[in-house]
mmCIF file of C-alpha atoms and ligand atoms in Angstrom:
data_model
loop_
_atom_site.group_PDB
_atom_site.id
_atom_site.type_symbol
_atom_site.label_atom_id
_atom_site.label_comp_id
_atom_site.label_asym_id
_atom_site.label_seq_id
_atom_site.Cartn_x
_atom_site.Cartn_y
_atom_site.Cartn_z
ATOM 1 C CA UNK P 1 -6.568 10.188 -19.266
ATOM 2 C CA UNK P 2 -7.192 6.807 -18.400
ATOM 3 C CA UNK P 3 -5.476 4.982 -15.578
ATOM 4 C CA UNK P 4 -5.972 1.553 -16.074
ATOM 5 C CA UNK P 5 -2.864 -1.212 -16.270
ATOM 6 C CA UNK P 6 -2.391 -2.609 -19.692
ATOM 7 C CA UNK P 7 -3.497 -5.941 -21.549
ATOM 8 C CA UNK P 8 -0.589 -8.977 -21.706
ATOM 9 C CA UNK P 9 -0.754 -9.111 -25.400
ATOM 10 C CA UNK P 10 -0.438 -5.250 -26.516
ATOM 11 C CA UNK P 11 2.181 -4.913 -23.443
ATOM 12 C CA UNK P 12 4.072 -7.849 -24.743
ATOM 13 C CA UNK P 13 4.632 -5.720 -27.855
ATOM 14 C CA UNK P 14 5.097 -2.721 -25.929
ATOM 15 C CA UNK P 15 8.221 -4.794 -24.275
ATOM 16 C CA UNK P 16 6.539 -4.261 -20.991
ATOM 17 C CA UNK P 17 5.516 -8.267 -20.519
ATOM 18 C CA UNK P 18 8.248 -10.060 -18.523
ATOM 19 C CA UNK P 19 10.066 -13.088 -20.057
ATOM 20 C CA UNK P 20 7.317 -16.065 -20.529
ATOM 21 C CA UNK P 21 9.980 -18.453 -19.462
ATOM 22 C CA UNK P 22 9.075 -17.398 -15.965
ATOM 23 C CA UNK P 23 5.482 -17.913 -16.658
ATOM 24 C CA UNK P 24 5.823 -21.426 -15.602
ATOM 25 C CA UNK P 25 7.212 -21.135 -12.418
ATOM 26 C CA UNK P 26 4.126 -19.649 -10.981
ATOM 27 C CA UNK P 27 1.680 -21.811 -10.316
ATOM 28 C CA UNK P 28 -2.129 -20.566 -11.401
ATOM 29 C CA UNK P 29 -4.810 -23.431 -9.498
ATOM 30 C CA UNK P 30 -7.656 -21.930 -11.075
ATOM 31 C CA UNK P 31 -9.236 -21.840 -14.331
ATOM 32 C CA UNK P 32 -10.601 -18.659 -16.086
ATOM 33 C CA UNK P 33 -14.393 -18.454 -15.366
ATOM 34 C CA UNK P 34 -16.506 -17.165 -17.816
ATOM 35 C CA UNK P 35 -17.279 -13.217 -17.615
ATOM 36 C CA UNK P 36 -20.630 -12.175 -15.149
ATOM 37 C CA UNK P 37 -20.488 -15.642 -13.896
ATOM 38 C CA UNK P 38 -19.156 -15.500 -9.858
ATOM 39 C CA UNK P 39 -17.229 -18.987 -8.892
ATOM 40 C CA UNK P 40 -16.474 -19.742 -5.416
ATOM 41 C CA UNK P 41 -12.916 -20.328 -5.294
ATOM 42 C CA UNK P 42 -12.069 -20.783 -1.491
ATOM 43 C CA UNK P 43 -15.150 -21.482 0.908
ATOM 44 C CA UNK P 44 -16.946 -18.164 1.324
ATOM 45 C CA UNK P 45 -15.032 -16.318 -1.547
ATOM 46 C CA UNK P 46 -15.996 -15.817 -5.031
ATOM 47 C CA UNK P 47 -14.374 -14.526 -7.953
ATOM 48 C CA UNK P 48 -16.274 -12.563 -10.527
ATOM 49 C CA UNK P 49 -14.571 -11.298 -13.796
ATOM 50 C CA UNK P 50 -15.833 -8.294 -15.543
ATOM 51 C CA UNK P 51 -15.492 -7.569 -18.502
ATOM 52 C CA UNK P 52 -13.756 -4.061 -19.859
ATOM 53 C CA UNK P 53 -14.089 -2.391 -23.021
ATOM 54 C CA UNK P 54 -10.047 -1.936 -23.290
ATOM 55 C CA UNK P 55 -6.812 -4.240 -25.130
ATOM 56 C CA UNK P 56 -7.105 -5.408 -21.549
ATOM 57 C CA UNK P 57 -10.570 -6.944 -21.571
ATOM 58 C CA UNK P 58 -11.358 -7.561 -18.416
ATOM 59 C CA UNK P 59 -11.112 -7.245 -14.415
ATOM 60 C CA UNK P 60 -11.484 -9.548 -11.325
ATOM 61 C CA UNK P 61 -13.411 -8.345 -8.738
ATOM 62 C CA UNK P 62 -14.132 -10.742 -5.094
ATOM 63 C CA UNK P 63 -17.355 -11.597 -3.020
ATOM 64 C CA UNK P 64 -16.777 -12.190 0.306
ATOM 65 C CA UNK P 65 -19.275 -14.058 2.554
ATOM 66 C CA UNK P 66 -19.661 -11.827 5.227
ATOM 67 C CA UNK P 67 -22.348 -12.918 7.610
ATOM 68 C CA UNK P 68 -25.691 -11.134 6.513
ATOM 69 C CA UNK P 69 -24.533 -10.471 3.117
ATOM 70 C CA UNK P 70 -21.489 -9.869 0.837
ATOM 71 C CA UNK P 71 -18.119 -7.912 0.726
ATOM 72 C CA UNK P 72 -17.531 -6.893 -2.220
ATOM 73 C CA UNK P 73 -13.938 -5.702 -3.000
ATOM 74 C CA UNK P 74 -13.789 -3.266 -6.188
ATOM 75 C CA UNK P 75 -16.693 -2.744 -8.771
ATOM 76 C CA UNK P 76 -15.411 -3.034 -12.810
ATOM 77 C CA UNK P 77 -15.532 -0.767 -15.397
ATOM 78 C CA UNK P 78 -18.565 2.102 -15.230
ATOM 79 C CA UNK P 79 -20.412 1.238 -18.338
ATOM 80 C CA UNK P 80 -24.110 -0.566 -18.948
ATOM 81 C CA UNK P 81 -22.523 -4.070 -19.701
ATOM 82 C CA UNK P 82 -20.997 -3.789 -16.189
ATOM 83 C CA UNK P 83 -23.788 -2.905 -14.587
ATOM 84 C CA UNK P 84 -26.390 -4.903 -16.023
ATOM 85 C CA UNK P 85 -23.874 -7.559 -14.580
ATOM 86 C CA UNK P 86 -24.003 -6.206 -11.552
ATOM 87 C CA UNK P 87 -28.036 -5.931 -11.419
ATOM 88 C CA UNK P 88 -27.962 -9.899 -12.118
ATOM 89 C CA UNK P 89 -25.536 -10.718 -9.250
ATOM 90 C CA UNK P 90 -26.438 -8.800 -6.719
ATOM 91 C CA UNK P 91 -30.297 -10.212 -7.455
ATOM 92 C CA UNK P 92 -29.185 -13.040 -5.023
ATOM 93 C CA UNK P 93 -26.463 -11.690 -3.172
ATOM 94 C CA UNK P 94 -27.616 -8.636 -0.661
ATOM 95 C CA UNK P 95 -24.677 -6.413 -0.612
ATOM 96 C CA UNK P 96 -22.953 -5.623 3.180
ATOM 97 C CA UNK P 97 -19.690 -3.646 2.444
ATOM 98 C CA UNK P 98 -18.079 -2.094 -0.414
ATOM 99 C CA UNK P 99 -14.442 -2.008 -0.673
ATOM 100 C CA UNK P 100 -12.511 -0.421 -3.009
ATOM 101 C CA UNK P 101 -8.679 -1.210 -3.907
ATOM 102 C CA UNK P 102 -8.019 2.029 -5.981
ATOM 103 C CA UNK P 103 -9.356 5.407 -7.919
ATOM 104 C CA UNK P 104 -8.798 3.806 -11.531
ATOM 105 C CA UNK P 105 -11.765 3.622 -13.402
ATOM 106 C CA UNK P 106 -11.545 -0.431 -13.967
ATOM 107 C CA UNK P 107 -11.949 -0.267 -9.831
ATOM 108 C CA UNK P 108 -13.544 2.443 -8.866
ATOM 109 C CA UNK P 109 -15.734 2.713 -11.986
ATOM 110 C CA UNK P 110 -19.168 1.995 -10.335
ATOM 111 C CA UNK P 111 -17.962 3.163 -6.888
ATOM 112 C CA UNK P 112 -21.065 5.615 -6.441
ATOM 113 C CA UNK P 113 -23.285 3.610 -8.039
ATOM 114 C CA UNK P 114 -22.813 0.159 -5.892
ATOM 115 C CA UNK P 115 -22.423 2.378 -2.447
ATOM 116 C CA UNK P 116 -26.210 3.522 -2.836
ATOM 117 C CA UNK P 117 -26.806 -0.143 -2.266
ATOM 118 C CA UNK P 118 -24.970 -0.656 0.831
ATOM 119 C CA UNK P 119 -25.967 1.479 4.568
ATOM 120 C CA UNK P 120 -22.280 1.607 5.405
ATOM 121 C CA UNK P 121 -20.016 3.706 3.488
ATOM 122 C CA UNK P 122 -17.888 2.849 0.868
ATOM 123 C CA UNK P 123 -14.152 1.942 2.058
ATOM 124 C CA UNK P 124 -11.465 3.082 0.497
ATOM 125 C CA UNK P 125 -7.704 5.039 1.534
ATOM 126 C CA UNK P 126 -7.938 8.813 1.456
ATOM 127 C CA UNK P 127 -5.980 9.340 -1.268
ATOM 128 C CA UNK P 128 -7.739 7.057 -3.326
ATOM 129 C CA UNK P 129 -11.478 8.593 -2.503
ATOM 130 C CA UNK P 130 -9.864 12.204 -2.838
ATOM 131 C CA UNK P 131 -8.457 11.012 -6.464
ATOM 132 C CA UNK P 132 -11.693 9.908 -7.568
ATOM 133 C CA UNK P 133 -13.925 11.838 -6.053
ATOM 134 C CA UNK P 134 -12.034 14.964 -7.849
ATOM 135 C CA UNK P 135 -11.653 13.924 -11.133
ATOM 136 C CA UNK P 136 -14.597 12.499 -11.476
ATOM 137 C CA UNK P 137 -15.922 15.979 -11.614
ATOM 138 C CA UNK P 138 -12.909 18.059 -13.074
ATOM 139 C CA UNK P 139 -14.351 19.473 -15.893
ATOM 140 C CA UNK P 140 -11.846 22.667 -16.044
ATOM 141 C CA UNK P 141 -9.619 23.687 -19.049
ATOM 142 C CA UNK P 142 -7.460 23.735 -16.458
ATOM 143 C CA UNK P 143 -6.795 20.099 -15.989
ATOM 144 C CA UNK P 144 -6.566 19.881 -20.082
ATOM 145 C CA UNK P 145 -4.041 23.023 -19.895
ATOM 146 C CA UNK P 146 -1.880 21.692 -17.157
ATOM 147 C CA UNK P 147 -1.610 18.400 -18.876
ATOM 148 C CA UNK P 148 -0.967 19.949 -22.593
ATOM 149 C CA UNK P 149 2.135 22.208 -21.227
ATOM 150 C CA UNK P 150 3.251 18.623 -19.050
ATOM 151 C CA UNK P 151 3.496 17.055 -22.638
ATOM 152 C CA UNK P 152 5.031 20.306 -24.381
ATOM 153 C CA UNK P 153 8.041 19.839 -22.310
ATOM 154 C CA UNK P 154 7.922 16.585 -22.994
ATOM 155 C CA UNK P 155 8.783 17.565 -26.889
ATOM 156 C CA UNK P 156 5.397 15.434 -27.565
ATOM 157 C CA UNK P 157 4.449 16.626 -31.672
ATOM 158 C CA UNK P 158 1.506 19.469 -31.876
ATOM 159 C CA UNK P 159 -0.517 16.771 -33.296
ATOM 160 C CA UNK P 160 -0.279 13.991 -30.672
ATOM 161 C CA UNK P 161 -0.705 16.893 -28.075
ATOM 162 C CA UNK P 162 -3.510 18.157 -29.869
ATOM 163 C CA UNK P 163 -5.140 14.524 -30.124
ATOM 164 C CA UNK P 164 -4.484 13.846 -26.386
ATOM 165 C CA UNK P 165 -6.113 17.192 -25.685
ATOM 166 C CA UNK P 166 -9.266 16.106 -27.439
ATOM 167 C CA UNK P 167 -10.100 13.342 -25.467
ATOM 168 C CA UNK P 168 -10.570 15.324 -22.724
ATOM 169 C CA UNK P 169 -11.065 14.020 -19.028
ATOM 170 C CA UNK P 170 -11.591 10.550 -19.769
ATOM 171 C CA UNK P 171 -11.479 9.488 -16.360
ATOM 172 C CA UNK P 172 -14.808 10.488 -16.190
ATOM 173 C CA UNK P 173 -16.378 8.029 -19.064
ATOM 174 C CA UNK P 174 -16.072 5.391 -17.146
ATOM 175 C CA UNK P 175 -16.657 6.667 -13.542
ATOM 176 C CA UNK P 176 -19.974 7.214 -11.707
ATOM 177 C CA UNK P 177 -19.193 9.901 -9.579
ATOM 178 C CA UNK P 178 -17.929 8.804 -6.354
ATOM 179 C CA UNK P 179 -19.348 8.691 -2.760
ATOM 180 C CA UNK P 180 -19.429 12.294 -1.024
ATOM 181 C CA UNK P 181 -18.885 10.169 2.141
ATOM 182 C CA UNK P 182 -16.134 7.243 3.061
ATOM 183 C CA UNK P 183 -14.604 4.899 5.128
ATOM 184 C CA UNK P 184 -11.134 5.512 5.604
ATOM 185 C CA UNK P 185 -8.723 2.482 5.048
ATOM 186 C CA UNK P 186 -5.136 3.157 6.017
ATOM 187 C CA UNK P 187 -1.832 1.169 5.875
ATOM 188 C CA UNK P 188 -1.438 -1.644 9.132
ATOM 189 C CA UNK P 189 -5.378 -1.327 9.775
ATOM 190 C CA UNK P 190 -7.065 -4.648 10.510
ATOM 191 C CA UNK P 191 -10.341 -5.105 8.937
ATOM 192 C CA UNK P 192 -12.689 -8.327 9.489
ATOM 193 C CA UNK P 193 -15.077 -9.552 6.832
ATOM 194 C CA UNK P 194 -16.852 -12.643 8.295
ATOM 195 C CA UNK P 195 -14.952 -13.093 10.783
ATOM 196 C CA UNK P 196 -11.730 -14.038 8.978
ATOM 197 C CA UNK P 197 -8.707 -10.832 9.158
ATOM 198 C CA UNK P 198 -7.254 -8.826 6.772
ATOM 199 C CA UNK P 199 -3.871 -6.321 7.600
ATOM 200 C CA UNK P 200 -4.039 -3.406 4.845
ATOM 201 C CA UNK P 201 -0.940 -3.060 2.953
ATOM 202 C CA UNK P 202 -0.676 -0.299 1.020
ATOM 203 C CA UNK P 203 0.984 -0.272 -2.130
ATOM 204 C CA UNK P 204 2.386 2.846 -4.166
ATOM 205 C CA UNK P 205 3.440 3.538 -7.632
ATOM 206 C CA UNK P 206 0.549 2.007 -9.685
ATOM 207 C CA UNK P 207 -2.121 4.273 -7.905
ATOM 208 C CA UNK P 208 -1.036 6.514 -5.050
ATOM 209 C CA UNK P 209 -2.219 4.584 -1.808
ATOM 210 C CA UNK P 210 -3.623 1.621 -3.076
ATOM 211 C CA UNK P 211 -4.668 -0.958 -0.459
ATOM 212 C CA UNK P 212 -4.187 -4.705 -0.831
ATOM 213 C CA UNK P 213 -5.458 -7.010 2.000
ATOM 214 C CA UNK P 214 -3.437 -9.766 3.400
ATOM 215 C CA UNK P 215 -4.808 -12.815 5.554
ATOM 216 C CA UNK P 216 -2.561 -14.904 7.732
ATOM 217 C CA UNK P 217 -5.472 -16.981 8.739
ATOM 218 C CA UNK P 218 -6.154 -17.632 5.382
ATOM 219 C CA UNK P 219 -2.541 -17.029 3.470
ATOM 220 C CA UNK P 220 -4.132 -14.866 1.135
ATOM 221 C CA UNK P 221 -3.324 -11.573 -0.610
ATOM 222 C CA UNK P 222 -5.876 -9.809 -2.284
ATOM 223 C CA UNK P 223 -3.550 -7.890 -4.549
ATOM 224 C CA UNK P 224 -5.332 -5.423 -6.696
ATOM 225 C CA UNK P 225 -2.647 -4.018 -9.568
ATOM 226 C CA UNK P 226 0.377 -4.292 -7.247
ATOM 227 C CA UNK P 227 1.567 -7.676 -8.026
ATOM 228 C CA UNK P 228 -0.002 -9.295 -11.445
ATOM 229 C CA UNK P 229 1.229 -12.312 -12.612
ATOM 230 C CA UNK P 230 1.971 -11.742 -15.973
ATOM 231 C CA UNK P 231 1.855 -8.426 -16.698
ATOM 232 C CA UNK P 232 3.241 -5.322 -15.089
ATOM 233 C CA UNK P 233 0.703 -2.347 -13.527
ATOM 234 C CA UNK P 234 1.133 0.753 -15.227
ATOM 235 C CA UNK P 235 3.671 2.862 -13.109
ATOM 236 C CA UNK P 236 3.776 6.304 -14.387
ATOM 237 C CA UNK P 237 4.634 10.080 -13.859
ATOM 238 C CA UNK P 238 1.222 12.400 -14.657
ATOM 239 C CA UNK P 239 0.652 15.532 -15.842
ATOM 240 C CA UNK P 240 -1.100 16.148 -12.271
ATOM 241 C CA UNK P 241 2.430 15.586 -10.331
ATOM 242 C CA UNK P 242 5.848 15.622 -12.977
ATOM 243 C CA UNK P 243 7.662 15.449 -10.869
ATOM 244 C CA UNK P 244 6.848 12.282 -8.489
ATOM 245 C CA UNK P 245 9.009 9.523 -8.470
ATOM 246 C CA UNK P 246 6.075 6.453 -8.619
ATOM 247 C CA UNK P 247 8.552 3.634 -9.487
ATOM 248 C CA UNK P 248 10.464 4.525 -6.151
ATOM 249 C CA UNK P 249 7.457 4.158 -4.712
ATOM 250 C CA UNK P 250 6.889 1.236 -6.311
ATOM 251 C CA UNK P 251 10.112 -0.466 -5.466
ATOM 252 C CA UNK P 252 9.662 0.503 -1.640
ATOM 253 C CA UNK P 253 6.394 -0.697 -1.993
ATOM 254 C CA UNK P 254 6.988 -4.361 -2.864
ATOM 255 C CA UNK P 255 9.683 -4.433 0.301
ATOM 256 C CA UNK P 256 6.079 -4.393 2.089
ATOM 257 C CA UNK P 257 5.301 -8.226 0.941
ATOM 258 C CA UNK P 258 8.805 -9.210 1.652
ATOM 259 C CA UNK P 259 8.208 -10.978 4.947
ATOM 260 C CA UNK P 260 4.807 -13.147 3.412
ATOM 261 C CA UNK P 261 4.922 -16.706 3.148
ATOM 262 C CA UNK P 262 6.260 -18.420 0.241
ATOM 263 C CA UNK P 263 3.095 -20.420 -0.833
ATOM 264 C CA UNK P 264 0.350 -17.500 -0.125
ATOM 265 C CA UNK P 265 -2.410 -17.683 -2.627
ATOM 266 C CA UNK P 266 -1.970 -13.882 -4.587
ATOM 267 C CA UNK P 267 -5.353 -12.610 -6.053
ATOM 268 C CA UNK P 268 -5.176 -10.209 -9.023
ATOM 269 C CA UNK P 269 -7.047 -7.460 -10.400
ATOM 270 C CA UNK P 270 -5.994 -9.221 -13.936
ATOM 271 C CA UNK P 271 -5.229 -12.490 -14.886
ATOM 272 C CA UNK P 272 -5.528 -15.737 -12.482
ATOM 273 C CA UNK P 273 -5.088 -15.985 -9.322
ATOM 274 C CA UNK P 274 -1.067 -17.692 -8.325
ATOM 275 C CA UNK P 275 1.306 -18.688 -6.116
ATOM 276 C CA UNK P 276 5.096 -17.732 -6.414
ATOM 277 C CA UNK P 277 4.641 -14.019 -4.855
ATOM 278 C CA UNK P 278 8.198 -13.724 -3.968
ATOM 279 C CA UNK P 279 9.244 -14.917 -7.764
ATOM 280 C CA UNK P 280 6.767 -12.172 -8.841
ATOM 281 C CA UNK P 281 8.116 -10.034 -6.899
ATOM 282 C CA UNK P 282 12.106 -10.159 -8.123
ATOM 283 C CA UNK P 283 10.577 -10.286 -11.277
ATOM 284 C CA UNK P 284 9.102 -6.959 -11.088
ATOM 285 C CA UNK P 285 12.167 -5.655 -9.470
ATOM 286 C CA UNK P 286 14.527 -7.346 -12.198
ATOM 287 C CA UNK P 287 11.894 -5.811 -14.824
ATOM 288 C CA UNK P 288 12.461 -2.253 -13.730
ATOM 289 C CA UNK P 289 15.771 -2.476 -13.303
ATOM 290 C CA UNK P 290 16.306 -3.929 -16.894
ATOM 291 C CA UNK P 291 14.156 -0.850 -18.200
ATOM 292 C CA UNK P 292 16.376 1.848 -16.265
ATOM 293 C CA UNK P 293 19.311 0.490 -17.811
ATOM 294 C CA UNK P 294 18.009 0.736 -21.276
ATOM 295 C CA UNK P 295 16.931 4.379 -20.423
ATOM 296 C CA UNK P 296 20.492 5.313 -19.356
ATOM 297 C CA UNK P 297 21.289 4.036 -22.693
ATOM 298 C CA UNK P 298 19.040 5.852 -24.391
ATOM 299 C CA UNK P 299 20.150 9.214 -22.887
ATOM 300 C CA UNK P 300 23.600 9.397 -24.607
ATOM 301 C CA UNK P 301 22.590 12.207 -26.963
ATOM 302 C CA UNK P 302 20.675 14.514 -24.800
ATOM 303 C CA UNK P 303 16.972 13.158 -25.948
ATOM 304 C CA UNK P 304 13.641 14.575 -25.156
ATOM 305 C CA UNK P 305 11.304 12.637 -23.190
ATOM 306 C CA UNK P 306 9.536 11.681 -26.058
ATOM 307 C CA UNK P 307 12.953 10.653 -27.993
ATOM 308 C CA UNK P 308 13.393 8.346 -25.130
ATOM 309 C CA UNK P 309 9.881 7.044 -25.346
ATOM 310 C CA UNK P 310 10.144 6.444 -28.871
ATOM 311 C CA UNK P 311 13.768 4.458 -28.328
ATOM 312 C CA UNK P 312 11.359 2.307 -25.695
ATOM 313 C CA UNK P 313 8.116 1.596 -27.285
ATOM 314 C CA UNK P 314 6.865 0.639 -30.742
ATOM 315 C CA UNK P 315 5.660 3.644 -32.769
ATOM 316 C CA UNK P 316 2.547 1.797 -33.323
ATOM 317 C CA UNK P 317 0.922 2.129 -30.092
ATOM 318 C CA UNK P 318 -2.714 3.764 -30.499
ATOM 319 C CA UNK P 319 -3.317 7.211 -28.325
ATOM 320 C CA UNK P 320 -4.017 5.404 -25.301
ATOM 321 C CA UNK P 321 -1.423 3.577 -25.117
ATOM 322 C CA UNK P 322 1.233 6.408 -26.045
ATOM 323 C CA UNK P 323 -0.228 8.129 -22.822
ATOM 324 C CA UNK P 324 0.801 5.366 -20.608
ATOM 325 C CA UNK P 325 4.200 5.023 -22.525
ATOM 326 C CA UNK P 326 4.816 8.961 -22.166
ATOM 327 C CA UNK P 327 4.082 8.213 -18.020
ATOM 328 C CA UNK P 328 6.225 4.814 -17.746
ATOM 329 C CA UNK P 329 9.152 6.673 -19.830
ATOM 330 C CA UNK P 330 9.320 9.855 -17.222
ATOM 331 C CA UNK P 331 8.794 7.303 -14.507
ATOM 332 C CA UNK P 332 12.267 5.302 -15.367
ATOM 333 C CA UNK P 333 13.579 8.917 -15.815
ATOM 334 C CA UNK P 334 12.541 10.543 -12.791
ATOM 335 C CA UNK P 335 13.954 7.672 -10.773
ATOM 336 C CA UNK P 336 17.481 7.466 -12.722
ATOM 337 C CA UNK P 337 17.037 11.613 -11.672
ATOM 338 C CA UNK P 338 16.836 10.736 -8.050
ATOM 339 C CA UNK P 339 19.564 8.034 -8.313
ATOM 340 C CA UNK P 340 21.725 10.855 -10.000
ATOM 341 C CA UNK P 341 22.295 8.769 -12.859
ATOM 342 C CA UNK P 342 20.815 11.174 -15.384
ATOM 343 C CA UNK P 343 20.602 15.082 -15.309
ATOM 344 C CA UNK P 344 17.982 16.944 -16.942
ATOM 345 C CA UNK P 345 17.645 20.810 -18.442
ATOM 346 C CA UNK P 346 15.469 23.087 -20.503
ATOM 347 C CA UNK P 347 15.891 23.848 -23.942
ATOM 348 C CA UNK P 348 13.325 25.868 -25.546
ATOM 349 C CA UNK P 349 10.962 24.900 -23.473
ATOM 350 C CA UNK P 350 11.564 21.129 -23.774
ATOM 351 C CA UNK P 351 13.004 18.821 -21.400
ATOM 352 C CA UNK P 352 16.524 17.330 -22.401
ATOM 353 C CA UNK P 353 18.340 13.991 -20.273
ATOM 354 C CA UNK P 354 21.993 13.376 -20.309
ATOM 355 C CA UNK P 355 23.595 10.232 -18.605
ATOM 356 C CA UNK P 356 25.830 11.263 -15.744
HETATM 357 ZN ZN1 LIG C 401 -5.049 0.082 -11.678
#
């Protein structure tokens, strides 16, 4: 499977883009520079978009002066195009550090790869490194069994099971295999990059630990996936945990930007960079709590998972994108599970949600 978050235009038709009224009350003071080409946004910081080979087409990653060379914060996708990117920019730029916000392959994709160019190690949380660093080599029938039996009770048809099997671990297409060796970032740590700040905060429900980096000095979040302006980051239940709750997480995890100031200038993995965090913020919220009521109305006739999905999403979604709708689905149900506002049971081997 592959963890990315999800393009604006196939999301819009997957209902998962938030009304475009809103659109103009954030305010984006940048314009969209081409892929490959780094522009220096704010003195010392660049932004470089990358281009993916996904409906979502492409990923910002940041250069930050840091004294003797560059931070880098997160790497692209791990294909050629990327790299041969990479082999341009970095022709003038000597690398210094290597951050990286999360284990999804749009982030973490050239991990391994850009860390053989830098003497310190690359940083990253510990659930994040541990992520990638493990299914980057997963190569059991194991993983493809635990995940097939995940969508069997799921009620998923033999033939999208079947399909989903063949792909195989995907994650690993597009990953170079980790770092054996890291730096460990960690919620409230303080990290300096050229002498300027950053407090990690770590983010949940999109990626398990994620770290975004907030400067006071600078009022400015580097974001990763948490907070996108336009479109929202994939938050879904896996076949490696069914039963975790990630939009709790999630929710909790947006309380942690709650005391930022108004005007702070909000980098994104995707998209441009904005201002109107707190906006974007409520508007997640409001998002997911518009999508658990339509799931509680969905779950009047004792549905499968995949009944629910299918009163949710358009039926013509391609594989990849049925994946992610199968994990955003069980996320809205787990959570209306621990809110007691659904119950769940077996039936022949299938799970089956009732509204309480
Ligand atoms: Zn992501």
């Amino acid at each position: 499977m592959v963890l990315l978050s999800q393009a604006g235009d196939r999301l819009a038709c997957a209902g998962h883009a938030t009304r475009p009224a809103a659109l103009s009350d954030l305010d984006f003071p940048f314009t969209v520079p081409a892929d490959g080409e780094p522009v220096e946004i704010l003195p010392g910081l660049f932004w470089l978009r990358l281009p993916l080979p996904f409906a979502l087409d492409h990923v910002n990653v940041w250069l930050l002066d840091d004294g003797a060379g560059w931070t880098v914060i997160d790497t692209g996708y791990g294909d050629e195009r990327t790299r041969a990117i990479w082999d341009r920019v970095l022709a003038g730029w000597p690398l210094r550090r290597l951050l990286v916000t999360h284990f999804h392959p749009d982030h973490a994709g050239l991990a391994g790869w850009l860390a053989a160019k830098v003497e310190t190690p690359l940083a990253m949380a510990r659930t994040e490194w541990l992520t990638a660093r493990w299914l980057a080599q997963d190569t059991s029938d194991q993983l493809l069994d635990s995940a097939d039996a995940h969508y069997a009770t799921a009620g998923l048809s033999e033939e999208l099971r079947r399909r989903l099997r063949a792909r195989g671990n995907a994650y690993r297409r597009g990953v170079a295999l980790p770092p054996a060796s890291f730096a460990r970032l960690a919620a409230g740590d303080d990290v300096t990059i050229g002498g300027t700040g950053w407090r990690v905060i770590v983010g949940e429900g999109h990626a398990p630990e994620q770290v975004t980096l907030w400067s006071a000095e600078r009022n400015l979040l580097i974001a990763a996936d948490q907070l996108l302006p336009r479109i929202t980051p994939v938050v879904g239940v896996w076949p490696m945990q069914p039963e975790a709750d990630p939009l709790g997480d999630f929710q909790r995890s947006l309380e942690g930007y709650a005391g930022l100031p108004a005007d702070a200038l909000v980098l994104p993995s995707h998209d441009r960079p904005y201002r109107g965090l707190h906006l974007r913020r409520r508007q997640l919220v409001d998002h997911h709590a518009e999508r658990l009521d339509r799931v509680i109305g969905l779950c009047r006739a004792a549905p499968t998972t995949a009944e629910v999905m299918d009163g949710l999403f358009p039926a013509s979604l391609d594989l990849h994108q049925r994946g992610f709708a199968l994990a955003e689905t069980l996320a809205h149900l787990n959570r209306l599970r621990a809110e007691r506002r659904v119950e769940r049971w077996r039936e022949a081997g299938v799970w089956r949600w009732q509204a309480v």
